[in-house]
């Protein structure tokens, strides 16, 4: 199932004109399939309401939409990325349609969802420090459970953030993002980013 999902998600196109300030690094299909497979095994996708915060070109939202969720909402503030995400939907052709929303994912227009999936900006670039903290805070306010990707070395920060909100990190794994050279400050042709992914049960998880 995981390999079939990866195959399906390999049709997802990335950013046309990636913005360094918005830290637009797409999740590769293999990592997206790994994360969503974990979510599926925990019963966090089928029949659930799912939100993808900072959906970019839709990778995680479209993957979640193939797992028979009740509903998928995907929020992104870059209209160009959202346009690509909409074009990606028929390429993946999920049974459940995604609701694409243009807006600020750190102030999501949602009262609550069962599950958040996200690969938010990491806050590594000047001007976006602690960007992932704002996304975690938004998640704590709306989600029962979340699956999120952060830069390597985030584990203690994420664990203490979750604990402060009455939540708990239940799973953590390391992965690599092989991102094509897309920004001028990258020196090599391909750049590998070490990342960590977490499953967090928030206070309201049931
Ligand atoms: N989740 C996508 C994209 C990751 S890159 C994927 O997995 O492939 C992070 C995304 O967050 C970018 O598309 C960026 O435009 C978006 N973003 C950054 N700040 C945002 C905000 N405040 N609200 C909504 N989207 C935001």
XYZ file of C-alpha atoms and ligand atoms in Angstrom, residues 12 14-15 19 21-28 32 52-61 75-78 81-82 101-107 117-122 131 134-135 149, ligand 1:
72
model
C 2.452 15.630 -7.952
C 6.319 20.922 -7.221
C 6.677 24.700 -7.020
C 10.140 31.251 -2.668
C 11.332 33.422 2.158
C 8.371 31.037 2.368
C 10.786 28.046 2.611
C 9.058 26.209 -0.181
C 10.559 22.726 0.008
C 8.146 20.120 -1.348
C 7.826 16.805 0.476
C 9.123 14.008 -1.775
C 4.826 11.666 2.074
C -2.935 20.213 5.655
C -1.385 23.467 6.933
C 0.845 25.116 4.313
C -0.116 22.600 1.639
C 2.202 24.011 -1.038
C 1.404 22.087 -4.222
C -0.786 19.666 -2.305
C 1.381 16.597 -1.697
C 0.168 15.698 1.805
C -3.452 16.776 1.258
C -4.526 25.869 3.449
C -1.797 27.799 1.641
C -0.994 31.489 1.398
C 0.808 31.428 -1.945
C 1.404 27.151 -5.260
C -2.321 26.642 -4.725
C -8.187 27.454 0.879
C -6.057 30.515 0.251
C -5.059 31.928 3.631
C -2.789 32.015 6.643
C -2.378 28.487 8.007
C -1.232 29.828 11.374
C -4.745 31.280 11.776
C -0.681 16.732 8.389
C 1.992 19.294 7.586
C 5.432 20.042 6.286
C 5.533 23.672 7.407
C 8.335 26.167 6.899
C 11.072 25.211 9.352
C 7.769 29.536 11.678
C 3.365 29.089 14.870
C 2.213 26.064 12.861
C 7.942 17.353 9.394
N 3.384 21.032 2.642
C 3.932 21.134 1.287
C 4.824 22.353 1.125
C 5.994 22.447 2.073
S 6.843 24.003 1.941
C 4.624 19.845 0.953
O 4.683 19.006 1.840
O 5.108 19.644 -0.157
C 5.969 25.015 3.162
C 4.726 25.686 2.596
O 4.136 26.519 3.602
C 4.991 26.607 1.407
O 4.128 26.276 0.374
C 4.679 28.026 1.939
O 4.178 28.883 0.945
C 3.642 27.703 2.973
N 3.464 28.721 4.001
C 4.423 29.384 4.701
N 3.866 30.196 5.607
C 2.509 30.049 5.491
C 1.388 30.599 6.183
N 1.538 31.462 7.198
N 0.155 30.208 5.804
C -0.029 29.331 4.794
N 0.992 28.765 4.120
C 2.245 29.116 4.463
